[in-house]
Short mmCIF file of C-alpha atoms in Angstrom, two decimals:
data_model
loop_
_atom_site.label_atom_id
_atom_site.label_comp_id
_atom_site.label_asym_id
_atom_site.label_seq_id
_atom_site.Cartn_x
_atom_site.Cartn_y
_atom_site.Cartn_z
CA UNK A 1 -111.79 50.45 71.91
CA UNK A 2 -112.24 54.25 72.96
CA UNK A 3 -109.08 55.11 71.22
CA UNK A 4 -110.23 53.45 67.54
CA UNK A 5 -112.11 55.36 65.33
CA UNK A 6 -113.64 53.67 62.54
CA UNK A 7 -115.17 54.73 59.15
CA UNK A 8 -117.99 56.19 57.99
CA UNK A 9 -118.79 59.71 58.25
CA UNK A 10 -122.08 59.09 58.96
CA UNK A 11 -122.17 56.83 61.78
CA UNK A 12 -120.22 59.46 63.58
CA UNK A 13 -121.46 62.42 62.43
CA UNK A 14 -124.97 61.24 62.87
CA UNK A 15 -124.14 60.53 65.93
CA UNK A 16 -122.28 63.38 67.22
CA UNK A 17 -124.74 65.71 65.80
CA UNK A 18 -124.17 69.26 64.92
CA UNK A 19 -125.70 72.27 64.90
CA UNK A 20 -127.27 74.24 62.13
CA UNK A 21 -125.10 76.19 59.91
CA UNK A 22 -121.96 75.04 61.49
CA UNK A 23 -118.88 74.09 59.11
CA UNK A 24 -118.02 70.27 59.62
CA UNK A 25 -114.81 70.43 60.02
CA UNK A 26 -111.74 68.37 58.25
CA UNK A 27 -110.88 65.90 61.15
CA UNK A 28 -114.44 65.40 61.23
CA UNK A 29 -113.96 63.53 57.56
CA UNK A 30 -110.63 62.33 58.67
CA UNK A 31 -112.63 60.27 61.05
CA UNK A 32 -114.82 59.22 58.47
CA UNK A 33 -112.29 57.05 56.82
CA UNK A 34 -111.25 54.53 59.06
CA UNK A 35 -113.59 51.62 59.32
CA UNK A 36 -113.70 47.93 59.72
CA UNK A 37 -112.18 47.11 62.69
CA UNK A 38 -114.24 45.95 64.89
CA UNK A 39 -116.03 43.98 62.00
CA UNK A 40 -111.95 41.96 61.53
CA UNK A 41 -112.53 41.15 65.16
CA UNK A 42 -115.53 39.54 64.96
CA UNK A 43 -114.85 37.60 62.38
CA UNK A 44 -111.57 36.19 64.11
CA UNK A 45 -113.62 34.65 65.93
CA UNK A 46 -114.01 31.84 63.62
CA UNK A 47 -110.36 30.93 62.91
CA UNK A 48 -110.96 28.88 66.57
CA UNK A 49 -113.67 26.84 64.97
CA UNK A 50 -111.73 26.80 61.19
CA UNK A 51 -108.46 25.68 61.12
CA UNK A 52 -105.95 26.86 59.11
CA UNK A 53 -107.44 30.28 58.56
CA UNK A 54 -105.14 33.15 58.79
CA UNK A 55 -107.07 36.42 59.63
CA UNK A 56 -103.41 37.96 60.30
CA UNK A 57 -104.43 39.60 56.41
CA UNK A 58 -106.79 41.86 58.74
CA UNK A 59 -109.80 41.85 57.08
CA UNK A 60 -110.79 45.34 57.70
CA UNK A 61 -109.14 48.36 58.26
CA UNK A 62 -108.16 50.31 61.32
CA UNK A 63 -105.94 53.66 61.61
CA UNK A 64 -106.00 53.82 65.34
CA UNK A 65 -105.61 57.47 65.43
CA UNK A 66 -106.70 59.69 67.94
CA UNK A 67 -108.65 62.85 67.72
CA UNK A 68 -105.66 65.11 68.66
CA UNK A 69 -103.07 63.20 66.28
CA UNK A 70 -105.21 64.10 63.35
CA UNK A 71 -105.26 67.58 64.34
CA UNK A 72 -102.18 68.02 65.13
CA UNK A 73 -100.88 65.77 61.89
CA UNK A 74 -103.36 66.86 59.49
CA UNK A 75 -103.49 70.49 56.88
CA UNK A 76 -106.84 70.70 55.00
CA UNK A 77 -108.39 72.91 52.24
CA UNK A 78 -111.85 72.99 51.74
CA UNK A 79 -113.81 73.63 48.34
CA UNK A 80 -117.55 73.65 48.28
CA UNK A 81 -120.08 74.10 50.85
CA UNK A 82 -118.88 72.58 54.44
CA UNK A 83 -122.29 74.01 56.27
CA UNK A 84 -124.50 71.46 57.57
CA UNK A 85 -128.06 74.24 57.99
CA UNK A 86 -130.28 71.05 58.57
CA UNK A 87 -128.31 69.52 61.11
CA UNK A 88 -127.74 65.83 60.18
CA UNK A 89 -124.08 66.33 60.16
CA UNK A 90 -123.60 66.16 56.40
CA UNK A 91 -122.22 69.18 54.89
CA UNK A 92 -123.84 70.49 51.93
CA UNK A 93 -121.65 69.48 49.38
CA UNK A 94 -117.80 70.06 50.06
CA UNK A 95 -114.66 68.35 48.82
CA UNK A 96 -111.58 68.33 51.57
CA UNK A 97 -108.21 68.35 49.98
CA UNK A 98 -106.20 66.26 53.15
CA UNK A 99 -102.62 65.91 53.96
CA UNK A 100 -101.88 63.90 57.05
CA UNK A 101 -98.82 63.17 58.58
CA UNK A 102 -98.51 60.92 61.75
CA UNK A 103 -94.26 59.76 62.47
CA UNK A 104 -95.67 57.59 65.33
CA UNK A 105 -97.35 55.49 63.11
CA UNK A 106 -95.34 55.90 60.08
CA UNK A 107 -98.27 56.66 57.87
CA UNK A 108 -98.75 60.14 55.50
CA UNK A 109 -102.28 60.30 54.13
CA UNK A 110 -102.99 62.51 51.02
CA UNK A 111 -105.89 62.48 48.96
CA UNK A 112 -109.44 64.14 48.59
CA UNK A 113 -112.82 63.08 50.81
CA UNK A 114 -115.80 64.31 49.12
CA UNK A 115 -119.16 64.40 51.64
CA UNK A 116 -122.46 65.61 50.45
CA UNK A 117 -125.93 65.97 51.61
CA UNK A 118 -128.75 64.40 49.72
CA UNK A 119 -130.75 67.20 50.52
CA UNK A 120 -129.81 69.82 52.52
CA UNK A 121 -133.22 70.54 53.47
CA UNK A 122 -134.70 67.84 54.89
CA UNK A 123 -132.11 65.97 58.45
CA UNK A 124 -133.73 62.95 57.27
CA UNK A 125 -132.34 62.67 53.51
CA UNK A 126 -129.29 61.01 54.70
CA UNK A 127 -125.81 61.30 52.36
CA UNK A 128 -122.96 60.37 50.64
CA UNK A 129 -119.14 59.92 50.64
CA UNK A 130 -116.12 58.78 48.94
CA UNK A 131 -112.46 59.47 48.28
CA UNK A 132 -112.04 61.48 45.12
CA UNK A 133 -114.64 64.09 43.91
CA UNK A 134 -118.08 63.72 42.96
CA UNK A 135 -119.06 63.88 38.54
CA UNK A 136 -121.94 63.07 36.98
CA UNK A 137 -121.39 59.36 36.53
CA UNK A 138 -120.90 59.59 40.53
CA UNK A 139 -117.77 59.02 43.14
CA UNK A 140 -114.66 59.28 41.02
CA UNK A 141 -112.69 56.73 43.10
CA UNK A 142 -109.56 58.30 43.87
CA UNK A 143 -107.69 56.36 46.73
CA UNK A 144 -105.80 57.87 49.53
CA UNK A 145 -102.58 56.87 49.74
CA UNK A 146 -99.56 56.79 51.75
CA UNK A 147 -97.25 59.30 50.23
CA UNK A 148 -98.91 59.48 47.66
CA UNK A 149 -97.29 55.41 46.98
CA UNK A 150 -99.79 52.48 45.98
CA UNK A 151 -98.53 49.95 49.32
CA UNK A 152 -101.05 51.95 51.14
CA UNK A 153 -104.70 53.26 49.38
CA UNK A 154 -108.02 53.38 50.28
CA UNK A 155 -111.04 54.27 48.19
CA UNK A 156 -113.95 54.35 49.47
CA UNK A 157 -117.72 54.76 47.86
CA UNK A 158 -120.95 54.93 50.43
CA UNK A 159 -123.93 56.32 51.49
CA UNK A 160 -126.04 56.34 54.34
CA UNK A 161 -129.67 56.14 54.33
CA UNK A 162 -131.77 56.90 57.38
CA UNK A 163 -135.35 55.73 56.52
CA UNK A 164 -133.71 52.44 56.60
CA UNK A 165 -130.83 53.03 59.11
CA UNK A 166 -128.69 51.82 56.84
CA UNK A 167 -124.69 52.13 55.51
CA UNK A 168 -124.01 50.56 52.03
CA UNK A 169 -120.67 50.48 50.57
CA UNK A 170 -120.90 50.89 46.87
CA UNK A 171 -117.31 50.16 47.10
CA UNK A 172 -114.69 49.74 50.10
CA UNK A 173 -111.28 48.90 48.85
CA UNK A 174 -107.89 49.14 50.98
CA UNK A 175 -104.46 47.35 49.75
CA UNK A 176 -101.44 47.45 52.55
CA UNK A 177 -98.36 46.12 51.34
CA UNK A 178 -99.96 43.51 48.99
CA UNK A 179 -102.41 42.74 51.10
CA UNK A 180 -105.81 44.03 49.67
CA UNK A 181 -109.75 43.35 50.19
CA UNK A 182 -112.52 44.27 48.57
CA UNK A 183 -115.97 44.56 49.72
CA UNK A 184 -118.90 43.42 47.65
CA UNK A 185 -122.47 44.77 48.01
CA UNK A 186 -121.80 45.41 51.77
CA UNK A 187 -124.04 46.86 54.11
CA UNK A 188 -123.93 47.70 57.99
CA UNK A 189 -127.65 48.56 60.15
CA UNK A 190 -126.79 49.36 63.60
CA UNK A 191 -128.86 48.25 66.56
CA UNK A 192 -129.73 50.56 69.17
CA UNK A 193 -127.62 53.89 70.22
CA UNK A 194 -124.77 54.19 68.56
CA UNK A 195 -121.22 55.55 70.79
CA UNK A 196 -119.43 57.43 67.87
CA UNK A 197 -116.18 55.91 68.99
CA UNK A 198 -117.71 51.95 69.41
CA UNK A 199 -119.81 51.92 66.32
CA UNK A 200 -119.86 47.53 66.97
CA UNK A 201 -123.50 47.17 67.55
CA UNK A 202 -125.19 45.72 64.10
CA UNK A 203 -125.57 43.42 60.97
CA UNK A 204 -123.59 42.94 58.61
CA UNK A 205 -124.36 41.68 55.20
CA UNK A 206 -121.97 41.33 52.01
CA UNK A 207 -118.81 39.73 50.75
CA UNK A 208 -114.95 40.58 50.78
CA UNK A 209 -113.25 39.57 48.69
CA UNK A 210 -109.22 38.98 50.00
CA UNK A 211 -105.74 38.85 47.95
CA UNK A 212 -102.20 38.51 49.75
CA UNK A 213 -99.31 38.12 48.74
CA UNK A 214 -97.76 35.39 46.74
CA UNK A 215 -101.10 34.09 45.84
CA UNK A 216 -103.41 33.58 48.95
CA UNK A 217 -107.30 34.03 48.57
CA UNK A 218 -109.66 34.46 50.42
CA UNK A 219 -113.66 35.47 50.00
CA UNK A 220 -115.76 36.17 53.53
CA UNK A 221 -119.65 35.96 52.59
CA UNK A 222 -122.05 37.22 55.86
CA UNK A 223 -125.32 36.97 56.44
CA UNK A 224 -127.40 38.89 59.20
CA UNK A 225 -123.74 38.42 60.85
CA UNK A 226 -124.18 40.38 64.08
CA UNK A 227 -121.74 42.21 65.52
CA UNK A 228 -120.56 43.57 69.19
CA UNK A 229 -124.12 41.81 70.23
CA UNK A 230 -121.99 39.86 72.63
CA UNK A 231 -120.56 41.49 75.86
CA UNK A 232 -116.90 41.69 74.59
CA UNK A 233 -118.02 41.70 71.39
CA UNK A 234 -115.64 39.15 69.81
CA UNK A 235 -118.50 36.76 69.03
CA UNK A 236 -121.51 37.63 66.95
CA UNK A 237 -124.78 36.32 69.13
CA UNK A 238 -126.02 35.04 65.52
CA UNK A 239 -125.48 34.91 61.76
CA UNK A 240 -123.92 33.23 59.20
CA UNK A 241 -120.39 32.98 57.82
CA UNK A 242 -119.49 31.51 54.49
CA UNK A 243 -115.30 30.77 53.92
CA UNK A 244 -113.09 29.83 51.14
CA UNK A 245 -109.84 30.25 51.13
CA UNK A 246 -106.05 29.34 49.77
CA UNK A 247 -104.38 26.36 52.54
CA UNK A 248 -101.39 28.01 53.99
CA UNK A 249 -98.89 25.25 52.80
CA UNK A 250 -100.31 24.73 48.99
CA UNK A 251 -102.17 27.85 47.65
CA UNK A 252 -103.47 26.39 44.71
CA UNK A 253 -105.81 24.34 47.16
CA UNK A 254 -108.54 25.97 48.93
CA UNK A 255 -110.57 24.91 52.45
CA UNK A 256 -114.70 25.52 52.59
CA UNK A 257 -116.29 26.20 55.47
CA UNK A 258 -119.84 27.70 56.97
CA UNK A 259 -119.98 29.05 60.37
CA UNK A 260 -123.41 29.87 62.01
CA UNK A 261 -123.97 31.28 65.36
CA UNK A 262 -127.11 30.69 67.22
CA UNK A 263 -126.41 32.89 70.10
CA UNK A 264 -123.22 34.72 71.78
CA UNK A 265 -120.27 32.00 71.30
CA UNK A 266 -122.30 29.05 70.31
CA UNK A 267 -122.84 27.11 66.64
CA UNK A 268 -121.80 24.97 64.47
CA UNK A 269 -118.90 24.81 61.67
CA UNK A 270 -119.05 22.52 58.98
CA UNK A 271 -116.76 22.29 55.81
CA UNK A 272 -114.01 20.68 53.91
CA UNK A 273 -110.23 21.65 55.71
CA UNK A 274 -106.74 21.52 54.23
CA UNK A 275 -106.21 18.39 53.02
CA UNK A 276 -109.33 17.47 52.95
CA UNK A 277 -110.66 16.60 56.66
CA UNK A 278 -113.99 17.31 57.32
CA UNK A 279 -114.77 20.18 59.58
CA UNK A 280 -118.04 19.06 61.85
CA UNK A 281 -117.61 21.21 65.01
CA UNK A 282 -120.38 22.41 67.40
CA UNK A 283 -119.05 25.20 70.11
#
């Protein structure tokens, strides 16, 4: 777990903390963009309870990079303001043209990462990022991509509000090799002290929305689905789960199913599977 790093450039930022009037730094943002795994893990959980689900589509998104990688792989130019004076670790308003190249994992990132603070004066104003730049309208949604090639984006659209201790995703999109999610009025509030490398600890709420190729769907609706609450984290101690997605051997059907934890490991499953067996499984 120490060696992921997942997105959101506030969770670690925040976290990390730095001081006032210091430049945040490129692999700083680089950081900021990888998000979601430990979210895909606890949401595997339920493919013991569901058959015939097929979380091998990863939903959510993982580089697996490590702090040295991206600066040795990584050659940034910065536009804007990268100081953070109020020490919340947003930068002003800054815009980091990236170019990433890492042969171990056969992945070349390119793109721009745009962070702002809401208001530079005040730590507790919380901010905003996306890939792309910011206009008028608001994030311009410009994926990063591998190469520069559409098998590998990700575009990204959130903000972080701290009266609330909240992240919302205005948008989270990623697409590798025809495999692509979206996520859908999702939001993450972390429970207690966050470690800026194990950001697991918190509720989920939203939908994804799944495509892979030739034509399997798939749409994941939580509720209050808490994560890492459990002590290897793979189970959410309580929430609920909504499923539908394409059967594995006939696409154009579709199995149904709700999941709700009551505690760590323990609930109840009940839906239609492939082929229309009922799913009526307590664990």
């Amino acid at each position: 777990m120490r060696e992921r790093f997942f997105l959101s450039l506030v969770l670690l930022c925040v976290s990390l903390g730095y001081p006032s009037a210091q430049q945040v730094s490129y692999d700083r943002v680089i950081f900021m963009t990888n998000f979601g795994g430990v979210f895909q893990y606890s949401i595997s959980s339920v493919q013991y309870y569901v058959p015939d689900i097929r979380l091998e589509l990863r939903v959510g998104h993982s580089l697996g990079l490590r702090l040295d990688e991206i600066r040795k792989g990584c050659t940034a130019s910065v536009e804007g303001d990268p100081t953070d004076r109020d020490g919340d670790g947003f930068p002003a308003g800054a815009t980091y043209h990236i170019k990433c190249k890492f042969p171990a994992h056969n992945l070349e990132l390119v793109g721009r990462i745009s962070v702002r603070d809401n208001n530079e004066s005040d730590s507790r104003s919380g901010g905003y990022l996306c890939t792309g730049v910011f206009t008028p309208a608001g994030c311009s949604r410009e994926p990063l991509k591998n190469r520069g090639y559409d098998y590998y984006a990700l575009d990204i659209d959130s903000e972080y509000s701290p009266v609330t201790n909240t992240y919302f995703f205005r948008r989270y999109y990623w697409m590798v090799y025809g495999h692509s999610c979206e996520a859908e009025n999702l939001s993450f509030a972390p429970k207690g002290p966050l470690n800026p490398w194990e950001w697991d600890r918190g509720v989920w709420n939203g939908t994804l929305k799944c495509n892979a190729i030739p034509s399997y769907k798939y749409i994941f609706e939580v509720k209050n689905w808490e994560s890492g609450m459990c002590p290897d984290a793979s189970t959410p101690a309580k929430g609920t789960i909504r499923i539908r997605a394409s059967c594995l051997n006939a696409p154009s059907e579709e199995f149904s199913a709700t999941v709700n934890y009551i505690s760590c490991g323990h609930g109840r499953a009940v839906g239609t599977n492939c082929g229309g067996f009922l799913i009526n499984t307590s664990f």
